[in-house]
Amino acid sequence: DEDRFMLVQLARIGIGNDDVYDRIRHEVRLSPLFRFDWFIKSRNTQEIQRRCQTLVGLLQKDAQIK
């Protein structure tokens, strides 16, 4: 669920925006989906950036295979 949320927010905000990962972090903190998910709420901007980049890389790799 966290990965899907971050990918949707990345697409909504735009991967090219300078503050995209700060905004994703802000959206995670505001979302009722993660009200009790302290792990995702405690991630800093760099950790969110790394996870998003990993997810985008996996999606690109999967698209190349198909």
XYZ file of C-alpha atoms in Angstrom, residues 2-63:
62
model
C 2.811 2.414 0.838
C 4.546 1.799 -2.482
C 1.356 2.304 -4.470
C 0.568 5.506 -2.570
C 4.040 6.910 -3.212
C 3.879 6.075 -6.925
C 0.456 7.683 -7.289
C 1.659 10.799 -5.479
C 4.809 10.865 -7.605
C 2.668 10.822 -10.749
C 0.216 13.389 -9.346
C 2.853 15.861 -8.146
C 5.227 15.276 -11.039
C 8.576 13.575 -10.990
C 10.294 16.703 -12.310
C 9.343 18.987 -9.417
C 12.202 19.976 -7.142
C 10.279 19.377 -3.919
C 8.384 16.250 -5.006
C 9.760 14.042 -2.216
C 9.074 16.633 0.484
C 5.524 16.886 -0.796
C 5.110 13.091 -0.830
C 6.336 12.982 2.764
C 3.811 15.676 3.664
C 0.996 13.752 1.928
C 1.952 10.549 3.785
C 1.727 12.379 7.099
C -1.700 13.814 6.231
C -3.220 10.645 4.792
C -5.666 8.736 6.999
C -4.418 5.529 5.337
C -1.266 5.736 7.422
C -2.707 7.074 10.659
C -1.150 4.234 12.685
C 1.686 3.297 10.344
C 4.593 4.775 12.262
C 7.175 3.172 9.982
C 6.121 5.067 6.853
C 5.366 8.243 8.798
C 8.867 8.233 10.290
C 10.671 8.041 6.909
C 12.678 11.102 5.992
C 12.789 12.748 2.579
C 15.935 10.907 1.439
C 14.427 7.522 2.315
C 11.249 8.337 0.411
C 13.333 9.504 -2.552
C 15.373 6.283 -2.581
C 12.245 4.122 -2.387
C 10.501 6.046 -5.182
C 13.562 5.800 -7.413
C 13.773 2.063 -6.740
C 10.091 1.608 -7.578
C 10.351 3.617 -10.804
C 13.415 1.586 -11.804
C 11.539 -1.666 -11.169
C 8.583 -0.452 -13.240
C 10.876 0.520 -16.111
C 12.609 -2.836 -15.961
C 9.260 -4.650 -15.924
C 8.032 -2.622 -18.905
